């Protein structure tokens, strides 16, 4: 069964909008605690950086505190890494627990129609929340440890040995009849003099990147096998599929490489402080290999992330960590459809929050309305206060402005989390409909 892109997106957005009352009831307390935890963490970071306790008496504005932390975070980690990482670990743990407390019941509501337990002051934590956390951590750890870790380790040591070998200093005797005339050079310079610089600039980087590119191609080849495409012939043409997937993989790598190459080279030049001939000689260097490797690694990580994306919803709704049928939804062309769905939903939520809410409404329309009301209120107080504006007017409207901004962003957070839960729930239902067990139940 193929994912219907518009239907899945509509279902996710519909759940976030129509179930807003339930979402707000379930999520308001955990989200409020999250805001307090983030605020406490920022002041904790600043206290470690400053070497004394920093409170609102020192910095009355949370936004200013956040900006100060951003400016001096590197100093804090350099001077007291243990303290900074302790706060980070505690904040991450608390965020994980609080998000799981409302995401697990919302996913079951979206996937099974099971309405969360009644009550307004709730931040439950039980088996469902544990399954959500463990399933999400498994997805992260699988990609980080089994995919990214080995690939990053191999790339680091391979490039390290290439650079070490080419920059190794060696002594040469330019005059064979005189052992007293000694010059020192590098292996890279020697190869260049012998017209074999291509070994360093092309052959070694290509040999380093090739295995990972081949792995990516094999994964793509196996992923689009006929058994992963329900509408495909039972016995497909393996040679044709190999050629098509090879050309598609190579074309994608080439397009991404040429699109990013110039920017990466410029960034490397700035970091290394290179200019002139040294900058020109970067073409065909290991920097190109690093770029291609980065693209390949990104695609590998993205592939496994997409394949594992529905698993937290399956674990929560089934009340089980079983993988049975958990990957049915992302096989074949569905993985590209899921990427389109996630990309559209993410860009839509980001666009509305940044452009519509914080840009147009909170950045232009609402300030005009509040300023107009402030001016009218100020004038009215002057009429009854001998031409003097009431002292309470400005603080009152400042509070109204700040509270309005906070409330709008909190309600948008409710909607965003609701959309995420709705998407998880729909993917669970798609997984159940596509799993072999579902076919057996229907036939019975």
Tab-separated table of C-alpha atoms in Angstrom:
chain	number	residue	atom	x	y	z
A	1	UNK	CA	0.000	0.000	0.000
A	2	UNK	CA	1.441	3.376	-0.993
A	3	UNK	CA	1.355	6.467	1.174
A	4	UNK	CA	-0.992	9.139	-0.161
A	5	UNK	CA	0.978	12.310	0.405
A	6	UNK	CA	-1.865	14.839	0.532
A	7	UNK	CA	-4.044	12.540	2.610
A	8	UNK	CA	-1.331	11.948	5.217
A	9	UNK	CA	-0.466	15.662	5.416
A	10	UNK	CA	-4.143	16.585	5.693
A	11	UNK	CA	-4.699	14.000	8.421
A	12	UNK	CA	-1.771	15.320	10.475
A	13	UNK	CA	-2.812	18.979	10.143
A	14	UNK	CA	-6.440	18.071	10.798
A	15	UNK	CA	-5.582	16.313	14.052
A	16	UNK	CA	-3.500	19.276	15.227
A	17	UNK	CA	-6.342	21.699	14.485
A	18	UNK	CA	-9.508	19.809	15.424
A	19	UNK	CA	-8.120	18.258	18.617
A	20	UNK	CA	-6.633	21.497	19.944
A	21	UNK	CA	-8.729	21.432	23.119
A	22	UNK	CA	-7.511	17.950	24.067
A	23	UNK	CA	-3.941	18.731	23.026
A	24	UNK	CA	-3.889	21.876	25.169
A	25	UNK	CA	-5.408	20.032	28.134
A	26	UNK	CA	-2.803	17.280	27.969
A	27	UNK	CA	0.241	19.371	27.038
A	28	UNK	CA	-0.117	22.706	28.854
A	29	UNK	CA	1.439	21.598	32.151
A	30	UNK	CA	4.436	19.707	30.648
A	31	UNK	CA	5.103	22.589	28.236
A	32	UNK	CA	4.899	25.140	31.053
A	33	UNK	CA	7.372	23.065	33.052
A	34	UNK	CA	9.578	22.908	29.961
A	35	UNK	CA	9.606	26.697	29.711
A	36	UNK	CA	10.543	26.985	33.396
A	37	UNK	CA	13.249	24.338	32.987
A	38	UNK	CA	14.738	26.128	29.973
A	39	UNK	CA	14.685	29.414	31.875
A	40	UNK	CA	16.358	27.863	34.922
A	41	UNK	CA	18.972	26.221	32.686
A	42	UNK	CA	19.900	29.531	31.028
A	43	UNK	CA	20.413	31.237	34.401
A	44	UNK	CA	22.299	28.158	35.596
A	45	UNK	CA	24.635	28.397	32.602
A	46	UNK	CA	25.179	32.119	33.264
A	47	UNK	CA	25.905	31.421	36.936
A	48	UNK	CA	28.620	28.942	35.975
A	49	UNK	CA	30.074	31.364	33.425
A	50	UNK	CA	30.077	34.270	35.898
A	51	UNK	CA	31.249	32.219	38.869
A	52	UNK	CA	28.329	33.384	41.044
A	53	UNK	CA	24.556	33.011	41.187
A	54	UNK	CA	22.812	35.022	38.460
A	55	UNK	CA	19.124	35.857	39.007
A	56	UNK	CA	16.474	38.161	37.579
A	57	UNK	CA	17.872	40.928	39.775
A	58	UNK	CA	21.021	40.856	37.640
A	59	UNK	CA	19.298	40.293	34.281
A	60	UNK	CA	15.595	41.213	34.440
A	61	UNK	CA	14.833	40.006	30.899
A	62	UNK	CA	14.895	36.335	29.883
A	63	UNK	CA	15.605	37.262	26.266
A	64	UNK	CA	18.659	39.242	27.341
A	65	UNK	CA	19.793	36.288	29.459
A	66	UNK	CA	19.492	33.982	26.460
A	67	UNK	CA	21.502	36.364	24.291
A	68	UNK	CA	24.227	36.625	26.943
A	69	UNK	CA	24.405	32.845	27.230
A	70	UNK	CA	24.733	32.517	23.444
A	71	UNK	CA	27.608	34.992	23.431
A	72	UNK	CA	29.537	33.413	26.306
A	73	UNK	CA	28.621	29.704	26.066
A	74	UNK	CA	32.015	28.769	24.599
A	75	UNK	CA	33.744	30.430	27.565
A	76	UNK	CA	31.637	28.456	30.015
A	77	UNK	CA	32.378	25.112	28.381
A	78	UNK	CA	36.086	25.971	28.211
A	79	UNK	CA	36.354	26.994	31.891
A	80	UNK	CA	33.905	24.574	33.527
A	81	UNK	CA	32.900	21.860	31.088
A	82	UNK	CA	31.690	19.506	33.849
A	83	UNK	CA	29.208	22.024	35.234
A	84	UNK	CA	27.925	23.078	31.803
A	85	UNK	CA	27.478	19.495	30.631
A	86	UNK	CA	25.747	18.557	33.901
A	87	UNK	CA	23.095	21.210	33.296
A	88	UNK	CA	22.785	20.112	29.661
A	89	UNK	CA	22.320	16.465	30.649
A	90	UNK	CA	19.741	17.307	33.324
A	91	UNK	CA	17.833	19.580	30.926
A	92	UNK	CA	17.856	16.957	28.167
A	93	UNK	CA	16.559	14.289	30.565
A	94	UNK	CA	13.798	16.563	31.838
A	95	UNK	CA	12.809	17.621	28.314
A	96	UNK	CA	12.631	13.993	27.192
A	97	UNK	CA	10.428	12.962	30.109
A	98	UNK	CA	8.072	15.944	29.800
A	99	UNK	CA	7.644	15.625	26.022
A	100	UNK	CA	6.991	11.893	26.350
A	101	UNK	CA	4.373	12.557	29.048
A	102	UNK	CA	1.992	14.162	26.531
A	103	UNK	CA	3.212	12.781	23.198
A	104	UNK	CA	2.513	9.141	24.113
A	105	UNK	CA	-1.219	9.652	24.919
A	106	UNK	CA	-1.642	11.962	21.912
A	107	UNK	CA	-0.127	9.349	19.589
A	108	UNK	CA	-2.511	6.706	20.954
A	109	UNK	CA	-5.374	9.173	20.475
A	110	UNK	CA	-4.372	9.822	16.861
A	111	UNK	CA	-3.590	6.198	16.068
A	112	UNK	CA	-6.262	4.311	18.000
A	113	UNK	CA	-8.882	6.935	18.874
A	114	UNK	CA	-8.128	6.349	22.569
A	115	UNK	CA	-8.864	9.666	24.243
A	116	UNK	CA	-6.362	10.710	26.962
A	117	UNK	CA	-7.469	10.315	30.566
A	118	UNK	CA	-9.547	13.209	31.947
A	119	UNK	CA	-7.968	15.914	34.048
A	120	UNK	CA	-6.225	19.215	33.486
A	121	UNK	CA	-3.247	19.000	35.847
A	122	UNK	CA	-1.527	15.950	34.411
A	123	UNK	CA	2.005	14.989	33.432
A	124	UNK	CA	1.785	11.183	33.425
A	125	UNK	CA	4.774	8.906	33.077
A	126	UNK	CA	4.267	5.181	32.621
A	127	UNK	CA	4.895	2.284	30.236
A	128	UNK	CA	3.632	4.205	27.184
A	129	UNK	CA	6.035	7.063	27.856
A	130	UNK	CA	8.905	4.625	28.382
A	131	UNK	CA	8.137	2.947	25.041
A	132	UNK	CA	8.081	6.304	23.276
A	133	UNK	CA	11.455	7.283	24.758
A	134	UNK	CA	13.129	3.911	24.185
A	135	UNK	CA	11.856	3.612	20.615
A	136	UNK	CA	13.032	7.140	19.848
A	137	UNK	CA	16.404	6.522	21.474
A	138	UNK	CA	16.781	3.301	19.543
A	139	UNK	CA	16.259	5.174	16.296
A	140	UNK	CA	18.810	7.789	17.325
A	141	UNK	CA	21.364	5.354	18.729
A	142	UNK	CA	21.032	2.978	15.788
A	143	UNK	CA	21.839	5.759	13.347
A	144	UNK	CA	24.503	7.324	15.582
A	145	UNK	CA	26.321	4.154	16.641
A	146	UNK	CA	25.756	1.658	13.838
A	147	UNK	CA	25.761	4.030	10.863
A	148	UNK	CA	27.357	7.381	11.627
A	149	UNK	CA	29.934	6.125	14.136
A	150	UNK	CA	31.758	3.592	11.934
A	151	UNK	CA	31.516	5.822	8.864
A	152	UNK	CA	32.840	8.884	10.703
A	153	UNK	CA	35.594	6.861	12.360
A	154	UNK	CA	36.737	5.356	9.086
A	155	UNK	CA	36.725	8.750	7.387
A	156	UNK	CA	38.685	10.402	10.180
A	157	UNK	CA	41.477	7.857	10.255
A	158	UNK	CA	41.627	7.432	6.475
A	159	UNK	CA	42.051	11.168	5.900
A	160	UNK	CA	44.430	11.404	8.837
A	161	UNK	CA	46.716	8.764	7.358
A	162	UNK	CA	46.511	10.279	3.867
A	163	UNK	CA	47.486	13.726	5.123
A	164	UNK	CA	50.184	12.290	7.411
A	165	UNK	CA	51.709	10.305	4.567
A	166	UNK	CA	51.710	13.242	2.142
A	167	UNK	CA	53.111	15.739	4.663
A	168	UNK	CA	55.804	13.446	6.040
A	169	UNK	CA	59.154	15.206	5.890
A	170	UNK	CA	62.020	13.256	4.347
A	171	UNK	CA	65.629	14.025	3.510
A	172	UNK	CA	66.853	13.965	-0.107
A	173	UNK	CA	70.321	14.333	-1.601
A	174	UNK	CA	70.088	16.475	-4.757
A	175	UNK	CA	73.802	15.893	-5.522
A	176	UNK	CA	74.524	12.139	-5.588
A	177	UNK	CA	78.279	12.795	-5.298
A	178	UNK	CA	77.942	14.884	-2.169
A	179	UNK	CA	76.265	13.467	0.916
A	180	UNK	CA	76.711	16.798	2.688
A	181	UNK	CA	74.108	18.544	0.498
A	182	UNK	CA	70.801	17.669	2.107
A	183	UNK	CA	67.331	19.055	1.394
A	184	UNK	CA	64.148	18.352	3.262
A	185	UNK	CA	60.865	17.870	1.396
A	186	UNK	CA	57.495	16.147	1.775
A	187	UNK	CA	56.070	13.091	0.088
A	188	UNK	CA	53.433	15.278	-1.557
A	189	UNK	CA	56.054	17.586	-3.044
A	190	UNK	CA	58.079	14.613	-4.278
A	191	UNK	CA	55.055	13.148	-6.057
A	192	UNK	CA	54.358	16.544	-7.626
A	193	UNK	CA	57.914	16.748	-8.989
A	194	UNK	CA	57.538	13.270	-10.457
A	195	UNK	CA	54.239	14.168	-12.127
A	196	UNK	CA	52.317	11.802	-9.847
A	197	UNK	CA	50.438	14.370	-7.735
A	198	UNK	CA	47.191	12.827	-9.007
A	199	UNK	CA	47.751	9.983	-6.554
A	200	UNK	CA	47.309	12.425	-3.671
A	201	UNK	CA	44.782	14.762	-5.258
A	202	UNK	CA	42.515	12.196	-6.949
A	203	UNK	CA	43.376	8.519	-6.472
A	204	UNK	CA	43.596	8.361	-2.673
A	205	UNK	CA	40.479	10.511	-2.024
A	206	UNK	CA	38.553	8.488	-4.641
A	207	UNK	CA	39.676	5.217	-3.046
A	208	UNK	CA	38.548	6.569	0.322
A	209	UNK	CA	35.090	7.679	-0.823
A	210	UNK	CA	34.331	4.806	-3.226
A	211	UNK	CA	33.449	2.107	-0.628
A	212	UNK	CA	30.877	4.352	1.054
A	213	UNK	CA	29.351	5.355	-2.290
A	214	UNK	CA	29.126	1.666	-3.234
A	215	UNK	CA	27.402	0.872	0.071
A	216	UNK	CA	24.898	3.644	-0.628
A	217	UNK	CA	24.238	2.276	-4.114
A	218	UNK	CA	23.764	-1.288	-2.784
A	219	UNK	CA	21.264	-0.032	-0.192
A	220	UNK	CA	19.316	1.836	-2.883
A	221	UNK	CA	19.448	-1.241	-5.146
A	222	UNK	CA	18.091	-3.534	-2.413
A	223	UNK	CA	15.515	-1.026	-1.193
A	224	UNK	CA	13.806	-0.821	-4.592
A	225	UNK	CA	13.690	-4.566	-5.161
A	226	UNK	CA	10.327	-5.908	-6.472
A	227	UNK	CA	9.397	-7.393	-3.087
A	228	UNK	CA	9.454	-3.853	-1.622
A	229	UNK	CA	7.202	-2.494	-4.387
A	230	UNK	CA	3.760	-4.130	-4.194
A	231	UNK	CA	2.776	-3.071	-7.735
A	232	UNK	CA	6.045	-4.234	-9.321
A	233	UNK	CA	6.388	-7.535	-11.258
A	234	UNK	CA	7.330	-10.498	-9.090
A	235	UNK	CA	10.502	-11.093	-11.100
A	236	UNK	CA	12.065	-7.796	-12.031
A	237	UNK	CA	15.106	-7.166	-14.185
A	238	UNK	CA	17.940	-7.012	-11.645
A	239	UNK	CA	20.494	-5.751	-14.197
A	240	UNK	CA	18.246	-2.903	-15.309
A	241	UNK	CA	17.464	-2.004	-11.693
A	242	UNK	CA	21.189	-2.013	-10.886
A	243	UNK	CA	21.939	0.338	-13.791
A	244	UNK	CA	19.058	2.694	-12.995
A	245	UNK	CA	19.865	2.901	-9.282
A	246	UNK	CA	23.568	3.350	-10.049
A	247	UNK	CA	22.904	6.211	-12.454
A	248	UNK	CA	20.384	7.804	-10.071
A	249	UNK	CA	22.795	7.592	-7.125
A	250	UNK	CA	25.703	8.961	-9.181
A	251	UNK	CA	23.563	11.771	-10.588
A	252	UNK	CA	22.328	12.814	-7.149
A	253	UNK	CA	25.867	12.814	-5.746
A	254	UNK	CA	27.123	14.846	-8.706
A	255	UNK	CA	24.347	17.445	-8.418
A	256	UNK	CA	24.846	17.799	-4.652
A	257	UNK	CA	28.625	17.982	-5.100
A	258	UNK	CA	28.577	20.770	-7.674
A	259	UNK	CA	25.874	22.643	-5.751
A	260	UNK	CA	27.867	22.654	-2.493
A	261	UNK	CA	31.481	22.520	-3.673
A	262	UNK	CA	32.174	26.234	-4.045
A	263	UNK	CA	30.692	27.115	-0.673
A	264	UNK	CA	32.636	24.329	1.075
A	265	UNK	CA	35.912	25.347	-0.573
A	266	UNK	CA	35.407	28.979	0.421
A	267	UNK	CA	34.640	27.978	4.007
A	268	UNK	CA	37.764	25.800	4.125
A	269	UNK	CA	39.886	28.612	2.699
A	270	UNK	CA	38.647	31.006	5.379
A	271	UNK	CA	39.194	28.504	8.186
A	272	UNK	CA	42.678	27.524	6.956
A	273	UNK	CA	43.616	31.117	6.019
A	274	UNK	CA	44.550	30.126	2.483
A	275	UNK	CA	44.749	32.500	-0.455
A	276	UNK	CA	46.249	32.795	-3.933
A	277	UNK	CA	47.833	29.666	-5.390
A	278	UNK	CA	47.272	27.693	-2.193
A	279	UNK	CA	43.520	28.265	-2.484
A	280	UNK	CA	43.488	27.342	-6.175
A	281	UNK	CA	45.279	24.060	-5.466
A	282	UNK	CA	42.382	22.899	-3.282
A	283	UNK	CA	40.590	21.637	-6.393
A	284	UNK	CA	40.840	17.858	-6.452
A	285	UNK	CA	42.246	17.766	-2.914
A	286	UNK	CA	40.976	15.718	0.055
A	287	UNK	CA	38.559	18.598	0.693
A	288	UNK	CA	36.567	17.308	-2.295
A	289	UNK	CA	36.653	13.820	-0.813
A	290	UNK	CA	35.360	15.171	2.483
A	291	UNK	CA	32.489	16.902	0.689
A	292	UNK	CA	31.480	13.790	-1.257
A	293	UNK	CA	31.807	11.675	1.858
A	294	UNK	CA	29.623	14.150	3.764
A	295	UNK	CA	26.907	13.870	1.119
A	296	UNK	CA	27.078	10.064	1.172
A	297	UNK	CA	27.002	9.978	4.982
A	298	UNK	CA	24.035	12.382	5.043
A	299	UNK	CA	22.110	10.152	2.629
A	300	UNK	CA	22.895	6.993	4.611
A	301	UNK	CA	21.838	8.606	7.882
A	302	UNK	CA	18.722	10.063	6.269
A	303	UNK	CA	17.780	6.680	4.833
A	304	UNK	CA	17.897	4.866	8.168
A	305	UNK	CA	16.181	7.762	9.943
A	306	UNK	CA	13.278	7.575	7.504
A	307	UNK	CA	13.025	3.802	7.751
A	308	UNK	CA	12.882	4.019	11.556
A	309	UNK	CA	10.613	7.074	11.742
A	310	UNK	CA	7.283	5.186	12.292
A	311	UNK	CA	8.751	2.889	14.958
A	312	UNK	CA	7.985	5.069	18.054
A	313	UNK	CA	4.322	5.256	16.993
A	314	UNK	CA	4.197	1.484	16.449
A	315	UNK	CA	5.782	0.819	19.849
A	316	UNK	CA	3.392	3.169	21.669
A	317	UNK	CA	0.188	2.054	19.943
A	318	UNK	CA	0.956	-1.675	20.050
A	319	UNK	CA	2.331	-1.472	23.592
A	320	UNK	CA	5.231	-3.559	22.354
A	321	UNK	CA	8.798	-3.117	21.124
A	322	UNK	CA	8.246	-5.709	18.407
A	323	UNK	CA	9.504	-4.752	14.941
A	324	UNK	CA	6.949	-6.976	13.198
A	325	UNK	CA	5.700	-5.029	10.194
A	326	UNK	CA	7.115	-1.759	11.591
A	327	UNK	CA	8.964	-0.979	8.364
A	328	UNK	CA	6.183	-1.811	5.907
A	329	UNK	CA	5.182	1.836	5.623
A	330	UNK	CA	8.612	2.997	4.439
A	331	UNK	CA	9.478	0.347	1.883
A	332	UNK	CA	9.862	1.032	-1.829
A	333	UNK	CA	8.705	4.426	-3.077
A	334	UNK	CA	7.031	5.140	0.271
A	335	UNK	CA	10.357	6.295	1.697
A	336	UNK	CA	10.480	9.162	-0.808
A	337	UNK	CA	6.842	9.970	-0.126
A	338	UNK	CA	7.542	10.076	3.610
A	339	UNK	CA	10.470	12.435	2.950
A	340	UNK	CA	8.144	14.728	0.971
A	341	UNK	CA	5.566	14.610	3.780
A	342	UNK	CA	8.075	15.418	6.525
A	343	UNK	CA	9.683	18.166	4.455
A	344	UNK	CA	6.359	19.822	3.650
A	345	UNK	CA	5.065	19.625	7.237
A	346	UNK	CA	8.336	20.982	8.662
A	347	UNK	CA	8.519	23.864	6.183
A	348	UNK	CA	4.838	24.671	6.677
A	349	UNK	CA	5.153	24.834	10.475
A	350	UNK	CA	8.349	26.870	10.225
A	351	UNK	CA	6.841	29.281	7.691
A	352	UNK	CA	3.717	29.917	9.750
A	353	UNK	CA	5.660	30.409	12.986
A	354	UNK	CA	8.425	32.635	11.571
A	355	UNK	CA	6.650	34.552	8.799
A	356	UNK	CA	2.940	34.611	9.701
A	357	UNK	CA	2.890	34.602	13.507
A	358	UNK	CA	6.165	36.242	14.570
A	359	UNK	CA	6.753	38.212	11.371
A	360	UNK	CA	3.432	39.627	10.193
A	361	UNK	CA	1.106	39.259	13.173
A	362	UNK	CA	3.386	39.739	16.199
A	363	UNK	CA	5.897	41.809	14.269
A	364	UNK	CA	3.593	44.255	12.486
A	365	UNK	CA	-0.179	43.937	12.989
A	366	UNK	CA	-0.375	43.346	16.744
A	367	UNK	CA	2.197	46.059	17.637
A	368	UNK	CA	0.130	48.550	15.635
A	369	UNK	CA	-3.039	47.520	17.471
A	370	UNK	CA	-1.402	47.661	20.918
A	371	UNK	CA	0.300	50.983	20.177
A	372	UNK	CA	-3.036	52.430	19.095
A	373	UNK	CA	-4.719	51.188	22.259
A	374	UNK	CA	-1.794	52.459	24.344
A	375	UNK	CA	-2.026	55.924	22.771
A	376	UNK	CA	-5.806	56.051	23.314
A	377	UNK	CA	-5.461	54.916	26.925
A	378	UNK	CA	-2.670	57.389	27.595
A	379	UNK	CA	-4.774	60.263	26.209
A	380	UNK	CA	-7.786	59.249	28.292
A	381	UNK	CA	-5.714	59.189	31.477
A	382	UNK	CA	-4.377	62.668	30.712
A	383	UNK	CA	-7.936	63.987	30.509
A	384	UNK	CA	-8.673	62.926	34.069
A	385	UNK	CA	-5.164	63.361	35.488
A	386	UNK	CA	-4.327	67.027	34.785
A	387	UNK	CA	-2.537	66.257	31.510
A	388	UNK	CA	-0.242	63.595	33.016
A	389	UNK	CA	-0.204	60.024	31.652
A	390	UNK	CA	-1.061	57.435	34.273
A	391	UNK	CA	1.981	55.579	35.626
A	392	UNK	CA	0.232	52.244	35.238
A	393	UNK	CA	-0.375	52.576	31.488
A	394	UNK	CA	3.065	51.729	30.089
A	395	UNK	CA	3.802	48.743	32.427
A	396	UNK	CA	0.324	47.355	31.765
A	397	UNK	CA	0.717	47.406	27.988
A	398	UNK	CA	4.256	46.015	28.194
A	399	UNK	CA	2.871	43.064	30.157
A	400	UNK	CA	-0.010	42.655	27.718
A	401	UNK	CA	2.448	42.646	24.801
A	402	UNK	CA	4.793	40.072	26.370
A	403	UNK	CA	2.007	37.779	27.579
A	404	UNK	CA	0.332	37.887	24.152
A	405	UNK	CA	3.574	36.867	22.406
A	406	UNK	CA	4.121	34.011	24.854
A	407	UNK	CA	0.545	32.741	24.557
A	408	UNK	CA	0.571	32.782	20.760
A	409	UNK	CA	3.808	30.798	20.626
A	410	UNK	CA	2.561	28.353	23.262
A	411	UNK	CA	-0.648	27.703	21.324
A	412	UNK	CA	1.396	27.247	18.176
A	413	UNK	CA	3.487	24.700	20.096
A	414	UNK	CA	0.247	22.878	20.940
A	415	UNK	CA	-0.625	22.767	17.250
A	416	UNK	CA	2.881	21.685	16.203
A	417	UNK	CA	3.002	18.823	18.698
A	418	UNK	CA	-0.530	17.869	17.679
A	419	UNK	CA	0.530	17.702	14.033
A	420	UNK	CA	3.475	15.481	15.000
A	421	UNK	CA	1.177	13.192	16.998
A	422	UNK	CA	-1.332	13.125	14.151
A	423	UNK	CA	1.395	12.139	11.695
A	424	UNK	CA	2.629	9.390	13.997
A	425	UNK	CA	-0.899	8.103	14.442
A	426	UNK	CA	-1.557	8.039	10.689
A	427	UNK	CA	1.735	6.232	10.039
A	428	UNK	CA	0.774	3.633	12.660
A	429	UNK	CA	-2.537	3.012	10.904
A	430	UNK	CA	-0.757	2.771	7.560
A	431	UNK	CA	1.678	0.283	9.097
A	432	UNK	CA	-1.138	-1.849	10.453
A	433	UNK	CA	-2.946	-1.793	7.103
A	434	UNK	CA	0.218	-2.782	5.207
A	435	UNK	CA	1.509	-5.466	7.571
A	436	UNK	CA	1.121	-9.157	6.677
A	437	UNK	CA	-0.721	-9.725	9.962
A	438	UNK	CA	-3.402	-7.315	8.765
A	439	UNK	CA	-3.808	-9.313	5.546
A	440	UNK	CA	-4.290	-12.489	7.574
A	441	UNK	CA	-6.954	-10.841	9.745
A	442	UNK	CA	-8.835	-9.580	6.674
A	443	UNK	CA	-8.763	-13.012	4.972
A	444	UNK	CA	-9.938	-14.714	8.132
